Amino acid sequence: VEEVVALPSGATWKGGGATARFLRTSGSRLEIATTSPGPGVLVVLESWEKGWRAQVDGRERPVLRANGAFLGVPVEKGAHRVTLVYRPPLLREGVLLALASALGLAFLAIRASRTPPRPRSGGPKDRSLG
Protein backbone atom coordinates (compact mmCIF):
# COMPACT_ATOMS: atom_id res chain seq x y z
CA VAL A 1 0.00 0.00 0.00
CA GLU A 2 1.14 3.56 -0.58
CA GLU A 3 0.03 4.88 2.82
CA VAL A 4 1.45 3.88 6.20
CA VAL A 5 -0.78 1.38 7.99
CA ALA A 6 -0.31 1.27 11.75
CA LEU A 7 -0.44 -2.16 13.37
CA PRO A 8 -1.85 -2.71 16.85
CA SER A 9 0.80 -2.72 19.56
CA GLY A 10 2.92 -5.87 19.37
CA ALA A 11 1.26 -7.17 16.17
CA THR A 12 3.23 -8.34 13.16
CA TRP A 13 2.24 -9.00 9.56
CA LYS A 14 1.50 -12.66 8.94
CA GLY A 15 1.56 -14.13 5.47
CA GLY A 16 -0.67 -16.98 4.29
CA GLY A 17 -3.88 -18.37 5.71
CA ALA A 18 -6.04 -15.38 4.76
CA THR A 19 -9.18 -15.87 2.66
CA ALA A 20 -11.58 -13.58 0.84
CA ARG A 21 -14.85 -14.40 -0.92
CA PHE A 22 -17.21 -12.07 -2.80
CA LEU A 23 -20.69 -12.22 -1.30
CA ARG A 24 -22.34 -9.70 -3.60
CA THR A 25 -21.32 -7.39 -6.42
CA SER A 26 -23.67 -4.88 -7.98
CA GLY A 27 -22.53 -1.91 -10.01
CA SER A 28 -20.78 0.32 -7.51
CA ARG A 29 -21.09 -1.93 -4.43
CA LEU A 30 -18.91 -4.88 -3.39
CA GLU A 31 -19.47 -7.09 -0.33
CA ILE A 32 -16.67 -9.42 0.71
CA ALA A 33 -16.27 -11.98 3.50
CA THR A 34 -12.67 -12.23 4.69
CA THR A 35 -10.67 -13.98 7.39
CA SER A 36 -7.12 -13.19 8.42
CA PRO A 37 -4.72 -14.86 10.89
CA GLY A 38 -3.50 -11.39 11.88
CA PRO A 39 -3.90 -7.75 10.91
CA GLY A 40 -3.58 -7.17 7.19
CA VAL A 41 -4.86 -5.35 4.13
CA LEU A 42 -7.57 -6.78 1.92
CA VAL A 43 -6.56 -5.99 -1.68
CA VAL A 44 -9.35 -5.87 -4.27
CA LEU A 45 -8.50 -5.79 -7.97
CA GLU A 46 -10.78 -2.83 -8.66
CA SER A 47 -9.37 0.49 -9.88
CA TRP A 48 -8.63 2.93 -7.06
CA GLU A 49 -10.32 6.31 -7.45
CA LYS A 50 -11.48 9.03 -5.11
CA GLY A 51 -15.05 8.25 -4.17
CA TRP A 52 -14.56 4.72 -2.81
CA ARG A 53 -15.72 4.25 0.79
CA ALA A 54 -15.21 1.16 2.93
CA GLN A 55 -16.84 -0.35 5.99
CA VAL A 56 -15.53 -3.32 7.94
CA ASP A 57 -18.27 -4.91 10.05
CA GLY A 58 -20.29 -1.70 9.70
CA ARG A 59 -17.46 0.63 10.82
CA GLU A 60 -15.96 3.20 8.46
CA ARG A 61 -12.39 2.31 7.36
CA PRO A 62 -9.94 4.05 5.01
CA VAL A 63 -9.59 2.93 1.41
CA LEU A 64 -5.92 2.74 0.51
CA ARG A 65 -4.20 2.61 -2.87
CA ALA A 66 -2.72 -0.89 -3.10
CA ASN A 67 -0.14 -2.08 -5.62
CA GLY A 68 -0.31 1.30 -7.34
CA ALA A 69 -3.80 0.99 -8.83
CA PHE A 70 -6.09 -1.17 -6.69
CA LEU A 71 -8.20 -0.89 -3.53
CA GLY A 72 -6.82 -1.80 -0.12
CA VAL A 73 -8.78 -1.98 3.14
CA PRO A 74 -7.09 -2.59 6.51
CA VAL A 75 -8.58 -5.51 8.46
CA GLU A 76 -7.87 -6.90 11.91
CA LYS A 77 -7.30 -10.54 12.83
CA GLY A 78 -10.38 -12.71 12.43
CA ALA A 79 -13.47 -12.92 10.22
CA HIS A 80 -14.97 -9.75 8.78
CA ARG A 81 -17.52 -8.46 6.30
CA VAL A 82 -16.10 -5.69 4.11
CA THR A 83 -18.39 -3.42 2.09
CA LEU A 84 -16.98 -1.13 -0.59
CA VAL A 85 -19.21 1.51 -2.21
CA TYR A 86 -18.26 3.91 -5.00
CA ARG A 87 -19.89 7.32 -5.40
CA PRO A 88 -18.45 9.82 -7.86
CA PRO A 89 -16.88 12.63 -5.79
CA LEU A 90 -19.08 15.48 -7.08
CA LEU A 91 -22.28 13.52 -7.73
CA ARG A 92 -24.25 15.04 -4.84
CA GLU A 93 -23.16 18.59 -5.70
CA GLY A 94 -24.08 18.03 -9.36
CA VAL A 95 -27.54 16.72 -8.47
CA LEU A 96 -28.16 19.69 -6.14
CA LEU A 97 -27.04 22.15 -8.84
CA ALA A 98 -29.35 20.50 -11.41
CA LEU A 99 -32.30 20.64 -8.98
CA ALA A 100 -31.64 24.29 -8.14
CA SER A 101 -31.46 25.13 -11.86
CA ALA A 102 -34.72 23.29 -12.58
CA LEU A 103 -36.49 25.07 -9.71
CA GLY A 104 -35.18 28.44 -10.90
CA LEU A 105 -36.40 27.81 -14.45
CA ALA A 106 -39.81 26.66 -13.17
CA PHE A 107 -40.09 29.81 -11.03
CA LEU A 108 -39.23 32.05 -14.00
CA ALA A 109 -41.71 30.23 -16.27
CA ILE A 110 -44.54 30.59 -13.73
CA ARG A 111 -43.71 34.24 -13.15
CA ALA A 112 -43.61 34.96 -16.88
CA SER A 113 -47.01 33.30 -17.43
CA ARG A 114 -48.63 35.43 -14.70
CA THR A 115 -47.16 38.77 -15.75
CA PRO A 116 -49.25 40.69 -18.32
CA PRO A 117 -47.34 41.74 -21.43
CA ARG A 118 -45.94 45.26 -21.37
CA PRO A 119 -46.72 47.69 -24.18
CA ARG A 120 -43.89 48.10 -26.60
CA SER A 121 -42.06 51.37 -26.47
CA GLY A 122 -39.12 52.92 -28.17
CA GLY A 123 -40.49 53.02 -31.74
CA PRO A 124 -41.58 56.18 -33.60
CA LYS A 125 -44.82 57.67 -32.32
CA ASP A 126 -47.85 57.74 -34.58
CA ARG A 127 -48.51 61.27 -35.72
CA SER A 128 -51.65 62.15 -37.55
CA LEU A 129 -51.69 64.84 -40.16
CA GLY A 130 -54.70 66.75 -39.86
Tab-separated table of C-alpha atoms in Angstrom:
chain	number	residue	atom	x	y	z
A	1	VAL	CA	0.000	0.000	0.000
A	2	GLU	CA	1.143	3.565	-0.581
A	3	GLU	CA	0.031	4.882	2.824
A	4	VAL	CA	1.454	3.883	6.196
A	5	VAL	CA	-0.781	1.378	7.986
A	6	ALA	CA	-0.306	1.269	11.753
A	7	LEU	CA	-0.444	-2.157	13.374
A	8	PRO	CA	-1.854	-2.714	16.851
A	9	SER	CA	0.802	-2.718	19.563
A	10	GLY	CA	2.922	-5.875	19.372
A	11	ALA	CA	1.262	-7.167	16.173
A	12	THR	CA	3.232	-8.340	13.159
A	13	TRP	CA	2.244	-8.997	9.555
A	14	LYS	CA	1.497	-12.660	8.942
A	15	GLY	CA	1.555	-14.128	5.466
A	16	GLY	CA	-0.673	-16.985	4.291
A	17	GLY	CA	-3.877	-18.366	5.712
A	18	ALA	CA	-6.038	-15.375	4.760
A	19	THR	CA	-9.183	-15.869	2.659
A	20	ALA	CA	-11.578	-13.580	0.841
A	21	ARG	CA	-14.852	-14.396	-0.924
A	22	PHE	CA	-17.207	-12.073	-2.802
A	23	LEU	CA	-20.685	-12.223	-1.297
A	24	ARG	CA	-22.340	-9.697	-3.605
A	25	THR	CA	-21.318	-7.393	-6.423
A	26	SER	CA	-23.668	-4.882	-7.977
A	27	GLY	CA	-22.531	-1.912	-10.008
A	28	SER	CA	-20.782	0.323	-7.507
A	29	ARG	CA	-21.085	-1.928	-4.427
A	30	LEU	CA	-18.912	-4.880	-3.393
A	31	GLU	CA	-19.470	-7.089	-0.330
A	32	ILE	CA	-16.670	-9.416	0.706
A	33	ALA	CA	-16.265	-11.982	3.503
A	34	THR	CA	-12.669	-12.231	4.685
A	35	THR	CA	-10.668	-13.983	7.387
A	36	SER	CA	-7.124	-13.194	8.424
A	37	PRO	CA	-4.722	-14.862	10.894
A	38	GLY	CA	-3.503	-11.386	11.880
A	39	PRO	CA	-3.896	-7.746	10.907
A	40	GLY	CA	-3.584	-7.167	7.185
A	41	VAL	CA	-4.855	-5.349	4.134
A	42	LEU	CA	-7.569	-6.784	1.921
A	43	VAL	CA	-6.563	-5.989	-1.678
A	44	VAL	CA	-9.351	-5.871	-4.270
A	45	LEU	CA	-8.503	-5.790	-7.971
A	46	GLU	CA	-10.784	-2.831	-8.658
A	47	SER	CA	-9.368	0.487	-9.878
A	48	TRP	CA	-8.632	2.931	-7.059
A	49	GLU	CA	-10.317	6.305	-7.451
A	50	LYS	CA	-11.479	9.027	-5.110
A	51	GLY	CA	-15.047	8.255	-4.166
A	52	TRP	CA	-14.559	4.719	-2.810
A	53	ARG	CA	-15.716	4.250	0.786
A	54	ALA	CA	-15.214	1.161	2.931
A	55	GLN	CA	-16.835	-0.351	5.989
A	56	VAL	CA	-15.534	-3.318	7.936
A	57	ASP	CA	-18.272	-4.908	10.049
A	58	GLY	CA	-20.291	-1.698	9.705
A	59	ARG	CA	-17.462	0.630	10.819
A	60	GLU	CA	-15.955	3.196	8.459
A	61	ARG	CA	-12.387	2.315	7.362
A	62	PRO	CA	-9.938	4.052	5.015
A	63	VAL	CA	-9.593	2.930	1.409
A	64	LEU	CA	-5.921	2.738	0.509
A	65	ARG	CA	-4.202	2.606	-2.874
A	66	ALA	CA	-2.715	-0.887	-3.098
A	67	ASN	CA	-0.139	-2.083	-5.625
A	68	GLY	CA	-0.312	1.296	-7.342
A	69	ALA	CA	-3.799	0.991	-8.833
A	70	PHE	CA	-6.094	-1.166	-6.695
A	71	LEU	CA	-8.202	-0.890	-3.529
A	72	GLY	CA	-6.816	-1.795	-0.124
A	73	VAL	CA	-8.782	-1.977	3.140
A	74	PRO	CA	-7.087	-2.586	6.512
A	75	VAL	CA	-8.585	-5.506	8.462
A	76	GLU	CA	-7.870	-6.899	11.914
A	77	LYS	CA	-7.296	-10.540	12.834
A	78	GLY	CA	-10.384	-12.711	12.429
A	79	ALA	CA	-13.471	-12.923	10.219
A	80	HIS	CA	-14.969	-9.746	8.776
A	81	ARG	CA	-17.518	-8.460	6.303
A	82	VAL	CA	-16.104	-5.687	4.108
A	83	THR	CA	-18.389	-3.419	2.094
A	84	LEU	CA	-16.981	-1.127	-0.593
A	85	VAL	CA	-19.212	1.514	-2.212
A	86	TYR	CA	-18.258	3.912	-5.005
A	87	ARG	CA	-19.891	7.318	-5.402
A	88	PRO	CA	-18.453	9.819	-7.856
A	89	PRO	CA	-16.880	12.631	-5.786
A	90	LEU	CA	-19.080	15.478	-7.082
A	91	LEU	CA	-22.282	13.523	-7.731
A	92	ARG	CA	-24.247	15.037	-4.842
A	93	GLU	CA	-23.158	18.589	-5.700
A	94	GLY	CA	-24.080	18.027	-9.360
A	95	VAL	CA	-27.541	16.723	-8.474
A	96	LEU	CA	-28.158	19.685	-6.141
A	97	LEU	CA	-27.044	22.146	-8.836
A	98	ALA	CA	-29.345	20.503	-11.406
A	99	LEU	CA	-32.302	20.635	-8.980
A	100	ALA	CA	-31.641	24.289	-8.138
A	101	SER	CA	-31.463	25.132	-11.858
A	102	ALA	CA	-34.725	23.289	-12.580
A	103	LEU	CA	-36.485	25.067	-9.707
A	104	GLY	CA	-35.179	28.440	-10.903
A	105	LEU	CA	-36.397	27.810	-14.452
A	106	ALA	CA	-39.810	26.662	-13.166
A	107	PHE	CA	-40.087	29.812	-11.032
A	108	LEU	CA	-39.234	32.054	-14.002
A	109	ALA	CA	-41.706	30.228	-16.267
A	110	ILE	CA	-44.536	30.591	-13.725
A	111	ARG	CA	-43.705	34.240	-13.151
A	112	ALA	CA	-43.614	34.957	-16.878
A	113	SER	CA	-47.008	33.300	-17.428
A	114	ARG	CA	-48.629	35.429	-14.704
A	115	THR	CA	-47.158	38.773	-15.752
A	116	PRO	CA	-49.253	40.693	-18.317
A	117	PRO	CA	-47.343	41.737	-21.428
A	118	ARG	CA	-45.941	45.263	-21.372
A	119	PRO	CA	-46.722	47.692	-24.176
A	120	ARG	CA	-43.889	48.105	-26.597
A	121	SER	CA	-42.060	51.368	-26.474
A	122	GLY	CA	-39.117	52.915	-28.168
A	123	GLY	CA	-40.492	53.018	-31.740
A	124	PRO	CA	-41.584	56.175	-33.605
A	125	LYS	CA	-44.824	57.665	-32.321
A	126	ASP	CA	-47.854	57.738	-34.584
A	127	ARG	CA	-48.512	61.269	-35.723
A	128	SER	CA	-51.652	62.152	-37.545
A	129	LEU	CA	-51.686	64.843	-40.164
A	130	GLY	CA	-54.700	66.749	-39.859
